[in-house]
Backbone as JSON Lines, residues from 0, in Angstrom:
{"i":0,"aa":"M","n":[184.27,-37.4,110.4],"ca":[183.57,-36.78,109.29],"c":[182.24,-37.5,109.03]}
{"i":1,"aa":"K","n":[182.3,-38.85,109.02],"ca":[181.07,-39.62,108.81],"c":[180.08,-39.4,109.94]}
{"i":2,"aa":"N","n":[180.58,-39.32,111.17],"ca":[179.73,-39.07,112.33],"c":[178.99,-37.74,112.22]}
{"i":3,"aa":"G","n":[179.68,-36.71,111.77],"ca":[179.08,-35.39,111.61],"c":[177.97,-35.39,110.58]}
{"i":4,"aa":"K","n":[178.19,-36.05,109.44],"ca":[177.17,-36.14,108.39],"c":[175.98,-36.95,108.86]}
{"i":5,"aa":"L","n":[176.25,-38.02,109.57],"ca":[175.18,-38.88,110.07],"c":[174.31,-38.12,111.07]}
{"i":6,"aa":"K","n":[174.92,-37.38,111.98],"ca":[174.16,-36.59,112.95],"c":[173.32,-35.51,112.25]}
{"i":7,"aa":"F","n":[173.91,-34.9,111.24],"ca":[173.21,-33.86,110.47],"c":[171.96,-34.45,109.81]}
{"i":8,"aa":"I","n":[172.11,-35.63,109.19],"ca":[170.99,-36.3,108.52],"c":[169.93,-36.7,109.54]}
{"i":9,"aa":"Q","n":[170.35,-37.18,110.71],"ca":[169.41,-37.57,111.75],"c":[168.61,-36.36,112.25]}
{"i":10,"aa":"R","n":[169.3,-35.23,112.44],"ca":[168.61,-34.0,112.87],"c":[167.6,-33.55,111.81]}
{"i":11,"aa":"K","n":[168.01,-33.6,110.55],"ca":[167.1,-33.21,109.45],"c":[165.88,-34.11,109.44]}
{"i":12,"aa":"A","n":[166.08,-35.4,109.62],"ca":[164.97,-36.36,109.63],"c":[164.03,-36.07,110.79]}
{"i":13,"aa":"K","n":[164.57,-35.77,111.97],"ca":[163.74,-35.44,113.13],"c":[162.93,-34.17,112.88]}
{"i":14,"aa":"N","n":[163.6,-33.15,112.34],"ca":[162.91,-31.89,112.04],"c":[161.81,-32.1,111.01]}
{"i":15,"aa":"L","n":[162.08,-32.91,109.99],"ca":[161.09,-33.2,108.96],"c":[159.9,-33.93,109.57]}
{"i":16,"aa":"E","n":[160.19,-34.86,110.49],"ca":[159.14,-35.6,111.17],"c":[158.28,-34.65,112.02]}
{"i":17,"aa":"K","n":[158.93,-33.73,112.74],"ca":[158.21,-32.75,113.55],"c":[157.34,-31.86,112.67]}
{"i":18,"aa":"E","n":[157.86,-31.44,111.53],"ca":[157.1,-30.59,110.6],"c":[155.87,-31.33,110.07]}
{"i":19,"aa":"K","n":[156.05,-32.6,109.75],"ca":[154.91,-33.4,109.27],"c":[153.84,-33.52,110.35]}
{"i":20,"aa":"L","n":[154.27,-33.77,111.59],"ca":[153.32,-33.86,112.69],"c":[152.61,-32.53,112.92]}
{"i":21,"aa":"K","n":[153.37,-31.45,112.83],"ca":[152.79,-30.13,113.01],"c":[151.75,-29.85,111.92]}
{"i":22,"aa":"K","n":[152.09,-30.17,110.67],"ca":[151.14,-29.96,109.57],"c":[149.9,-30.83,109.75]}
{"i":23,"aa":"L","n":[150.09,-32.07,110.2],"ca":[148.96,-32.95,110.44],"c":[148.07,-32.38,111.54]}
{"i":24,"aa":"F","n":[148.68,-31.91,112.62],"ca":[147.91,-31.31,113.72],"c":[147.12,-30.09,113.23]}
{"i":25,"aa":"Y","n":[147.78,-29.19,112.49],"ca":[147.1,-28.01,111.98],"c":[145.99,-28.37,111.0]}
{"i":26,"aa":"S","n":[146.2,-29.37,110.2],"ca":[145.17,-29.81,109.25],"c":[143.95,-30.36,109.98]}
{"i":27,"aa":"I","n":[144.19,-31.17,110.99],"ca":[143.08,-31.72,111.78],"c":[142.35,-30.6,112.51]}
{"i":28,"aa":"F","n":[143.11,-29.66,113.08],"ca":[142.5,-28.52,113.77],"c":[141.64,-27.71,112.81]}
{"i":29,"aa":"F","n":[142.18,-27.41,111.62],"ca":[141.43,-26.63,110.63],"c":[140.16,-27.35,110.22]}
{"i":30,"aa":"L","n":[140.26,-28.64,109.98],"ca":[139.1,-29.42,109.56],"c":[138.02,-29.44,110.64]}
{"i":31,"aa":"T","n":[138.4,-29.69,111.89],"ca":[137.4,-29.73,112.96],"c":[136.81,-28.35,113.23]}
{"i":32,"aa":"A","n":[137.63,-27.31,113.16],"ca":[137.11,-25.94,113.36],"c":[136.13,-25.58,112.25]}
{"i":33,"aa":"T","n":[136.46,-25.94,111.03],"ca":[135.58,-25.63,109.9],"c":[134.27,-26.4,110.02]}
{"i":34,"aa":"L","n":[134.34,-27.68,110.34],"ca":[133.11,-28.46,110.51],"c":[132.25,-27.9,111.63]}
{"i":35,"aa":"N","n":[132.88,-27.54,112.74],"ca":[132.15,-26.94,113.85],"c":[131.49,-25.63,113.44]}
{"i":36,"aa":"L","n":[132.2,-24.85,112.66],"ca":[131.68,-23.56,112.2],"c":[130.39,-23.74,111.4]}
{"i":37,"aa":"F","n":[130.34,-24.78,110.57],"ca":[129.17,-24.97,109.73],"c":[128.09,-25.83,110.39]}
{"i":38,"aa":"Y","n":[128.38,-26.38,111.57],"ca":[127.34,-27.09,112.3],"c":[126.64,-26.2,113.3]}
{"i":39,"aa":"N","n":[127.22,-25.02,113.58],"ca":[126.48,-24.08,114.42],"c":[125.76,-23.11,113.5]}
{"i":40,"aa":"A","n":[125.0,-22.22,114.04],"ca":[124.14,-21.37,113.22],"c":[124.71,-19.97,112.98]}
{"i":41,"aa":"G","n":[126.0,-19.74,113.17],"ca":[126.58,-18.41,113.03],"c":[126.86,-18.02,111.59]}
{"i":42,"aa":"R","n":[126.03,-17.17,111.04],"ca":[126.2,-16.74,109.64],"c":[127.48,-15.96,109.43]}
{"i":43,"aa":"T","n":[127.82,-15.09,110.36],"ca":[128.99,-14.24,110.18],"c":[130.25,-15.09,110.04]}
{"i":44,"aa":"G","n":[130.42,-16.07,110.88],"ca":[131.58,-16.95,110.8],"c":[131.64,-17.7,109.49]}
{"i":45,"aa":"Q","n":[130.48,-18.09,108.98],"ca":[130.43,-18.82,107.72],"c":[130.84,-17.91,106.55]}
{"i":46,"aa":"V","n":[130.38,-16.69,106.55],"ca":[130.76,-15.74,105.49],"c":[132.25,-15.42,105.59]}
{"i":47,"aa":"I","n":[132.73,-15.18,106.81],"ca":[134.15,-14.88,107.02],"c":[135.03,-16.04,106.56]}
{"i":48,"aa":"F","n":[134.56,-17.27,106.72],"ca":[135.32,-18.43,106.27],"c":[135.68,-18.29,104.79]}
{"i":49,"aa":"F","n":[134.69,-17.95,103.96],"ca":[134.94,-17.84,102.52],"c":[135.82,-16.62,102.2]}
{"i":50,"aa":"I","n":[135.66,-15.54,102.94],"ca":[136.5,-14.36,102.72],"c":[137.96,-14.69,103.08]}
{"i":51,"aa":"L","n":[138.16,-15.34,104.22],"ca":[139.52,-15.71,104.63],"c":[140.12,-16.75,103.7]}
{"i":52,"aa":"L","n":[139.3,-17.61,103.15],"ca":[139.79,-18.58,102.17],"c":[140.36,-17.86,100.95]}
{"i":53,"aa":"A","n":[139.67,-16.82,100.5],"ca":[140.16,-16.02,99.36],"c":[141.49,-15.36,99.72]}
{"i":54,"aa":"F","n":[141.57,-14.74,100.9],"ca":[142.82,-14.09,101.31],"c":[143.96,-15.1,101.43]}
{"i":55,"aa":"F","n":[143.67,-16.27,101.98],"ca":[144.68,-17.3,102.14],"c":[145.25,-17.72,100.78]}
{"i":56,"aa":"L","n":[144.35,-17.95,99.83],"ca":[144.81,-18.38,98.51],"c":[145.63,-17.28,97.82]}
{"i":57,"aa":"I","n":[145.17,-16.05,97.93],"ca":[145.9,-14.94,97.31],"c":[147.25,-14.75,97.99]}
{"i":58,"aa":"Y","n":[147.29,-14.86,99.3],"ca":[148.53,-14.67,100.05],"c":[149.57,-15.74,99.7]}
{"i":59,"aa":"H","n":[149.13,-16.97,99.64],"ca":[150.08,-18.07,99.42],"c":[150.39,-18.31,97.95]}
{"i":60,"aa":"F","n":[149.47,-17.97,97.06],"ca":[149.68,-18.3,95.65],"c":[149.68,-17.07,94.74]}
{"i":61,"aa":"K","n":[149.64,-15.89,95.34],"ca":[149.63,-14.63,94.6],"c":[148.37,-14.54,93.72]}
{"i":62,"aa":"L","n":[147.99,-13.36,93.39],"ca":[146.78,-13.15,92.6],"c":[147.06,-13.5,91.14]}
{"i":63,"aa":"S","n":[146.39,-14.51,90.67],"ca":[146.55,-14.92,89.28],"c":[145.25,-15.58,88.84]}
{"i":64,"aa":"F","n":[145.17,-15.88,87.58],"ca":[143.99,-16.56,87.05],"c":[143.81,-17.91,87.73]}
{"i":65,"aa":"K","n":[144.92,-18.63,87.94],"ca":[144.87,-19.94,88.6],"c":[144.32,-19.82,90.03]}
{"i":66,"aa":"T","n":[144.76,-18.79,90.73],"ca":[144.3,-18.59,92.11],"c":[142.8,-18.32,92.13]}
{"i":67,"aa":"I","n":[142.33,-17.47,91.23],"ca":[140.91,-17.13,91.18],"c":[140.08,-18.37,90.85]}
{"i":68,"aa":"V","n":[140.52,-19.13,89.86],"ca":[139.81,-20.35,89.5],"c":[139.85,-21.34,90.66]}
{"i":69,"aa":"G","n":[141.02,-21.46,91.31],"ca":[141.14,-22.35,92.47],"c":[140.21,-21.93,93.6]}
{"i":70,"aa":"F","n":[140.16,-20.63,93.88],"ca":[139.27,-20.13,94.93],"c":[137.82,-20.43,94.59]}
{"i":71,"aa":"L","n":[137.42,-20.15,93.35],"ca":[136.04,-20.42,92.95],"c":[135.72,-21.9,93.06]}
{"i":72,"aa":"F","n":[136.63,-22.74,92.62],"ca":[136.41,-24.19,92.7],"c":[136.28,-24.64,94.15]}
{"i":73,"aa":"I","n":[137.22,-24.23,94.99],"ca":[137.19,-24.63,96.4],"c":[135.95,-24.08,97.1]}
{"i":74,"aa":"S","n":[135.59,-22.83,96.81],"ca":[134.42,-22.22,97.44],"c":[133.14,-22.92,97.03]}
{"i":75,"aa":"I","n":[132.99,-23.16,95.73],"ca":[131.77,-23.82,95.24],"c":[131.7,-25.25,95.77]}
{"i":76,"aa":"F","n":[132.83,-25.96,95.73],"ca":[132.87,-27.32,96.25],"c":[132.54,-27.33,97.74]}
{"i":77,"aa":"S","n":[133.16,-26.43,98.51],"ca":[132.91,-26.35,99.95],"c":[131.45,-26.02,100.24]}
{"i":78,"aa":"F","n":[130.92,-25.06,99.48],"ca":[129.53,-24.65,99.69],"c":[128.59,-25.83,99.48]}
{"i":79,"aa":"F","n":[128.73,-26.52,98.35],"ca":[127.83,-27.64,98.07],"c":[128.04,-28.8,99.04]}
{"i":80,"aa":"L","n":[129.28,-29.05,99.41],"ca":[129.55,-30.11,100.37],"c":[128.91,-29.78,101.71]}
{"i":81,"aa":"L","n":[129.14,-28.57,102.19],"ca":[128.58,-28.16,103.48],"c":[127.06,-28.06,103.42]}
{"i":82,"aa":"F","n":[126.54,-27.62,102.29],"ca":[125.09,-27.51,102.12],"c":[124.44,-28.89,102.24]}
{"i":83,"aa":"N","n":[125.08,-29.91,101.71],"ca":[124.52,-31.26,101.75],"c":[124.81,-32.0,103.05]}
{"i":84,"aa":"I","n":[125.86,-31.6,103.76],"ca":[126.21,-32.27,105.02],"c":[125.49,-31.65,106.2]}
{"i":85,"aa":"S","n":[125.46,-30.32,106.26],"ca":[124.93,-29.62,107.43],"c":[123.5,-29.14,107.19]}
{"i":86,"aa":"K","n":[122.58,-29.71,107.92],"ca":[121.17,-29.28,107.82],"c":[121.0,-27.85,108.34]}
{"i":87,"aa":"I","n":[121.81,-27.48,109.31],"ca":[121.74,-26.11,109.84],"c":[122.19,-25.12,108.77]}
{"i":88,"aa":"F","n":[123.29,-25.41,108.1],"ca":[123.78,-24.54,107.03],"c":[122.75,-24.46,105.91]}
{"i":89,"aa":"Q","n":[122.18,-25.59,105.56],"ca":[121.15,-25.65,104.51],"c":[119.96,-24.77,104.9]}
{"i":90,"aa":"K","n":[119.53,-24.89,106.15],"ca":[118.41,-24.08,106.64],"c":[118.74,-22.59,106.57]}
{"i":91,"aa":"R","n":[119.97,-22.22,106.93],"ca":[120.39,-20.81,106.89],"c":[120.4,-20.28,105.46]}
{"i":92,"aa":"V","n":[120.81,-21.1,104.52],"ca":[120.83,-20.67,103.11],"c":[119.41,-20.41,102.63]}
{"i":93,"aa":"Y","n":[118.5,-21.34,102.92],"ca":[117.1,-21.15,102.51],"c":[116.48,-19.94,103.21]}
{"i":94,"aa":"Q","n":[116.81,-19.76,104.48],"ca":[116.29,-18.62,105.24],"c":[116.8,-17.31,104.63]}
{"i":95,"aa":"A","n":[118.09,-17.27,104.27],"ca":[118.66,-16.07,103.66],"c":[117.98,-15.77,102.33]}
{"i":96,"aa":"Q","n":[117.79,-16.8,101.53],"ca":[117.12,-16.63,100.23],"c":[115.71,-16.07,100.43]}
{"i":97,"aa":"N","n":[114.98,-16.63,101.37],"ca":[113.63,-16.17,101.65],"c":[113.63,-14.73,102.16]}
{"i":98,"aa":"D","n":[114.55,-14.41,103.07],"ca":[114.63,-13.05,103.62],"c":[114.96,-12.03,102.53]}
{"i":99,"aa":"I","n":[115.87,-12.37,101.64],"ca":[116.25,-11.44,100.57],"c":[115.06,-11.21,99.63]}
{"i":100,"aa":"E","n":[114.33,-12.27,99.32],"ca":[113.14,-12.12,98.47],"c":[112.12,-11.21,99.14]}
{"i":101,"aa":"R","n":[111.95,-11.35,100.45],"ca":[111.01,-10.5,101.18],"c":[111.47,-9.04,101.18]}
{"i":102,"aa":"V","n":[112.76,-8.81,101.38],"ca":[113.29,-7.44,101.38],"c":[113.05,-6.79,100.02]}
{"i":103,"aa":"L","n":[113.26,-7.52,98.95],"ca":[113.04,-6.98,97.61],"c":[111.58,-6.59,97.36]}
{"i":104,"aa":"K","n":[110.67,-7.2,98.13],"ca":[109.24,-6.87,98.02],"c":[108.84,-5.78,99.02]}
{"i":105,"aa":"G","n":[109.81,-5.29,99.82],"ca":[109.52,-4.22,100.78],"c":[109.11,-4.73,102.16]}
{"i":106,"aa":"D","n":[109.22,-6.04,102.39],"ca":[108.88,-6.61,103.69],"c":[110.18,-6.81,104.47]}
{"i":107,"aa":"F","n":[110.38,-5.97,105.49],"ca":[111.61,-6.0,106.28],"c":[111.46,-6.79,107.59]}
{"i":108,"aa":"A","n":[110.33,-7.48,107.76],"ca":[110.06,-8.19,109.02],"c":[110.72,-9.57,109.01]}
{"i":109,"aa":"S","n":[112.04,-9.58,108.95],"ca":[112.81,-10.82,109.02],"c":[114.21,-10.48,109.52]}
{"i":110,"aa":"S","n":[115.02,-11.48,109.73],"ca":[116.36,-11.25,110.25],"c":[117.19,-10.37,109.31]}
{"i":111,"aa":"W","n":[117.3,-10.76,108.07],"ca":[118.06,-9.96,107.1],"c":[117.33,-8.65,106.8]}
{"i":112,"aa":"G","n":[116.01,-8.71,106.77],"ca":[115.22,-7.51,106.49],"c":[115.39,-6.45,107.56]}
{"i":113,"aa":"G","n":[115.4,-6.88,108.82],"ca":[115.58,-5.93,109.92],"c":[116.93,-5.24,109.85]}
{"i":114,"aa":"R","n":[117.96,-6.01,109.51],"ca":[119.3,-5.42,109.38],"c":[119.38,-4.48,108.18]}
{"i":115,"aa":"T","n":[118.72,-4.84,107.11],"ca":[118.67,-3.96,105.93],"c":[117.93,-2.67,106.28]}
{"i":116,"aa":"M","n":[116.82,-2.82,106.97],"ca":[116.05,-1.65,107.37],"c":[116.86,-0.78,108.33]}
{"i":117,"aa":"A","n":[117.68,-1.38,109.16],"ca":[118.53,-0.61,110.07],"c":[119.43,0.34,109.29]}
{"i":118,"aa":"W","n":[119.96,-0.11,108.16],"ca":[120.81,0.75,107.34],"c":[120.0,1.91,106.75]}
{"i":119,"aa":"F","n":[118.78,1.62,106.29],"ca":[117.94,2.69,105.74],"c":[117.57,3.71,106.82]}
{"i":120,"aa":"V","n":[117.18,3.21,107.98],"ca":[116.82,4.1,109.09],"c":[118.04,4.91,109.54]}
{"i":121,"aa":"A","n":[119.19,4.27,109.62],"ca":[120.42,4.96,110.02],"c":[120.75,6.07,109.03]}
{"i":122,"aa":"K","n":[120.59,5.81,107.75],"ca":[120.85,6.83,106.73],"c":[119.93,8.03,106.94]}
{"i":123,"aa":"D","n":[118.64,7.75,107.19],"ca":[117.68,8.84,107.4],"c":[118.05,9.67,108.63]}
{"i":124,"aa":"I","n":[118.42,9.02,109.72],"ca":[118.78,9.73,110.95],"c":[120.08,10.51,110.74]}
{"i":125,"aa":"F","n":[121.05,9.89,110.08],"ca":[122.33,10.56,109.84],"c":[122.13,11.83,109.02]}
{"i":126,"aa":"L","n":[121.26,11.8,108.03],"ca":[121.02,12.99,107.21],"c":[120.38,14.12,108.02]}
{"i":127,"aa":"K","n":[119.67,13.77,109.1],"ca":[119.08,14.8,109.96],"c":[120.09,15.37,110.96]}
{"i":128,"aa":"Y","n":[120.99,14.52,111.46],"ca":[121.96,14.93,112.5],"c":[123.38,14.5,112.12]}
{"i":129,"aa":"P","n":[123.94,15.01,111.03],"ca":[125.23,14.5,110.57],"c":[126.43,14.91,111.43]}
{"i":130,"aa":"I","n":[126.42,16.08,112.02],"ca":[127.61,16.59,112.7],"c":[127.76,16.02,114.11]}
{"i":131,"aa":"L","n":[126.73,16.17,114.95],"ca":[126.81,15.75,116.35],"c":[126.01,14.49,116.67]}
{"i":132,"aa":"G","n":[125.21,14.01,115.74],"ca":[124.41,12.81,115.98],"c":[123.22,13.09,116.88]}
{"i":133,"aa":"V","n":[122.52,12.03,117.26],"ca":[121.32,12.18,118.09],"c":[121.65,12.18,119.58]}
{"i":134,"aa":"G","n":[122.85,11.83,119.94],"ca":[123.24,11.76,121.34],"c":[123.3,10.32,121.81]}
{"i":135,"aa":"V","n":[124.26,10.04,122.66],"ca":[124.43,8.68,123.16],"c":[123.25,8.31,124.05]}
{"i":136,"aa":"G","n":[122.64,7.18,123.76],"ca":[121.5,6.71,124.54],"c":[120.16,7.18,124.02]}
{"i":137,"aa":"D","n":[120.13,8.14,123.11],"ca":[118.87,8.67,122.59],"c":[118.48,8.04,121.25]}
{"i":138,"aa":"I","n":[119.16,7.03,120.86],"ca":[118.97,6.51,119.52],"c":[117.67,5.72,119.35]}
{"i":139,"aa":"K","n":[117.2,5.04,120.4],"ca":[116.02,4.18,120.26],"c":[114.8,4.94,119.76]}
{"i":140,"aa":"K","n":[114.51,6.08,120.38],"ca":[113.3,6.81,119.97],"c":[113.41,7.3,118.53]}
{"i":141,"aa":"D","n":[114.61,7.7,118.11],"ca":[114.79,8.14,116.73],"c":[114.68,6.97,115.75]}
{"i":142,"aa":"I","n":[115.25,5.83,116.14],"ca":[115.14,4.64,115.28],"c":[113.68,4.27,115.11]}
{"i":143,"aa":"W","n":[112.96,4.2,116.2],"ca":[111.57,3.79,116.14],"c":[110.72,4.78,115.34]}
{"i":144,"aa":"K","n":[110.97,6.07,115.57],"ca":[110.2,7.09,114.85],"c":[110.47,7.02,113.35]}
{"i":145,"aa":"D","n":[111.74,6.9,112.97],"ca":[112.08,6.87,111.56],"c":[111.7,5.54,110.9]}
{"i":146,"aa":"S","n":[111.58,4.47,111.69],"ca":[111.22,3.18,111.1],"c":[109.76,3.15,110.67]}
{"i":147,"aa":"E","n":[108.94,4.04,111.21],"ca":[107.52,4.05,110.89],"c":[107.25,4.38,109.43]}
{"i":148,"aa":"K","n":[108.14,5.1,108.78],"ca":[107.9,5.43,107.38],"c":[108.08,4.22,106.45]}
{"i":149,"aa":"Y","n":[108.57,3.1,106.99],"ca":[108.73,1.88,106.2],"c":[107.56,0.91,106.4]}
{"i":150,"aa":"G","n":[106.49,1.41,107.01],"ca":[105.28,0.61,107.2],"c":[105.12,0.14,108.63]}
{"i":151,"aa":"K","n":[103.86,-0.03,109.04],"ca":[103.54,-0.41,110.42],"c":[104.11,-1.79,110.78]}
{"i":152,"aa":"K","n":[103.94,-2.76,109.87],"ca":[104.43,-4.11,110.14],"c":[105.95,-4.1,110.32]}
{"i":153,"aa":"N","n":[106.64,-3.42,109.42],"ca":[108.1,-3.35,109.5],"c":[108.55,-2.61,110.76]}
{"i":154,"aa":"S","n":[107.84,-1.53,111.07],"ca":[108.19,-0.73,112.24],"c":[108.0,-1.54,113.53]}
{"i":155,"aa":"N","n":[106.89,-2.26,113.63],"ca":[106.65,-3.08,114.82],"c":[107.7,-4.18,114.96]}
{"i":156,"aa":"F","n":[108.07,-4.83,113.85],"ca":[109.11,-5.85,113.89],"c":[110.41,-5.24,114.38]}
{"i":157,"aa":"F","n":[110.74,-4.07,113.83],"ca":[111.99,-3.41,114.17],"c":[112.01,-3.03,115.66]}
{"i":158,"aa":"K","n":[110.9,-2.5,116.15],"ca":[110.83,-2.08,117.56],"c":[110.98,-3.25,118.52]}
{"i":159,"aa":"H","n":[110.39,-4.39,118.17],"ca":[110.37,-5.52,119.1],"c":[111.53,-6.5,118.9]}
{"i":160,"aa":"S","n":[112.05,-6.59,117.7],"ca":[113.09,-7.59,117.44],"c":[114.49,-7.01,117.31]}
{"i":161,"aa":"L","n":[114.59,-5.76,116.89],"ca":[115.9,-5.14,116.7],"c":[115.93,-3.78,117.39]}
{"i":162,"aa":"P","n":[116.13,-3.76,118.7],"ca":[116.1,-2.49,119.43],"c":[117.33,-1.61,119.2]}
{"i":163,"aa":"H","n":[118.3,-2.1,118.43],"ca":[119.47,-1.29,118.08],"c":[119.87,-1.63,116.65]}
{"i":164,"aa":"L","n":[120.91,-1.04,116.15],"ca":[121.24,-1.14,114.72],"c":[122.02,-2.4,114.33]}
{"i":165,"aa":"H","n":[122.46,-3.19,115.27],"ca":[123.24,-4.42,115.0],"c":[124.51,-4.13,114.22]}
{"i":166,"aa":"N","n":[125.07,-2.95,114.42],"ca":[126.32,-2.58,113.77],"c":[126.93,-1.48,114.63]}
{"i":167,"aa":"Q","n":[128.0,-1.81,115.32],"ca":[128.6,-0.86,116.28],"c":[129.06,0.43,115.6]}
{"i":168,"aa":"F","n":[129.65,0.31,114.42],"ca":[130.13,1.51,113.73],"c":[128.97,2.42,113.35]}
{"i":169,"aa":"L","n":[127.92,1.83,112.83],"ca":[126.73,2.6,112.46],"c":[126.1,3.24,113.69]}
{"i":170,"aa":"Q","n":[126.04,2.48,114.76],"ca":[125.47,2.97,116.02],"c":[126.25,4.2,116.51]}
{"i":171,"aa":"I","n":[127.56,4.11,116.52],"ca":[128.39,5.22,117.0],"c":[128.26,6.43,116.07]}
{"i":172,"aa":"L","n":[128.22,6.18,114.77],"ca":[128.07,7.29,113.81],"c":[126.75,8.03,114.04]}
{"i":173,"aa":"I","n":[125.67,7.3,114.23],"ca":[124.35,7.92,114.43],"c":[124.27,8.62,115.79]}
{"i":174,"aa":"E","n":[124.83,8.01,116.82],"ca":[124.76,8.61,118.15],"c":[125.66,9.83,118.3]}
{"i":175,"aa":"T","n":[126.86,9.79,117.71],"ca":[127.83,10.87,117.97],"c":[128.14,11.72,116.74]}
{"i":176,"aa":"G","n":[127.58,11.38,115.59],"ca":[127.8,12.16,114.39],"c":[129.22,11.98,113.85]}
{"i":177,"aa":"I","n":[129.54,12.78,112.86],"ca":[130.86,12.69,112.21],"c":[131.98,12.99,113.2]}
{"i":178,"aa":"I","n":[131.76,13.94,114.09],"ca":[132.81,14.33,115.04],"c":[133.14,13.17,115.99]}
{"i":179,"aa":"G","n":[132.13,12.63,116.64],"ca":[132.36,11.52,117.56],"c":[132.87,10.28,116.86]}
{"i":180,"aa":"F","n":[132.35,10.01,115.68],"ca":[132.8,8.84,114.92],"c":[134.26,8.98,114.52]}
{"i":181,"aa":"S","n":[134.66,10.19,114.17],"ca":[136.07,10.43,113.81],"c":[136.98,10.16,115.0]}
{"i":182,"aa":"F","n":[136.58,10.61,116.18],"ca":[137.37,10.33,117.38],"c":[137.42,8.82,117.65]}
{"i":183,"aa":"F","n":[136.29,8.16,117.49],"ca":[136.24,6.72,117.71],"c":[137.21,5.99,116.78]}
{"i":184,"aa":"I","n":[137.18,6.32,115.51],"ca":[138.05,5.67,114.53],"c":[139.51,6.01,114.82]}
{"i":185,"aa":"F","n":[139.78,7.25,115.19],"ca":[141.16,7.67,115.47],"c":[141.74,6.88,116.64]}
{"i":186,"aa":"F","n":[140.96,6.7,117.7],"ca":[141.46,6.02,118.9],"c":[141.27,4.52,118.86]}
{"i":187,"aa":"W","n":[140.58,4.03,117.89],"ca":[140.31,2.6,117.75],"c":[141.57,1.96,117.33]}
């Protein structure tokens, strides 16, 4: 009887030790992946990090006032920590701020501005060809033609720096219209 209890306790201790090692490994992996994410220049990954952080907190702690406050605290703390540690992240934040200010003044000749202009141009094209779209492969000339109404400087930037819409769903919607886009979403 004593032997059985002793073996049971030993197995539990081993399992607990394995769990601690596993948690330590996952924590180190998460920390290094997060640091790597903010040391490279990928904006999408950085935004997704904060979105996934919110989902993680809601999933594990359920949606409550505490969870929301916890998410805000962790997000703000992480943002300021990463902003002060990573010069690349800091540069991206300043660049985003500058680009948004330019877009608000009607100047789309920037990274964020070009993507914003892509949405406006896509809307204009979609309103002209909503059912069948402009046709696969014919989108460039329509994008360039419609971009001209946003000014010569913006149009030239768009033509040379953003030869497509930078959004696969938008691209498919404009090229194939509602019918083709519906098929794409159905089979996706």
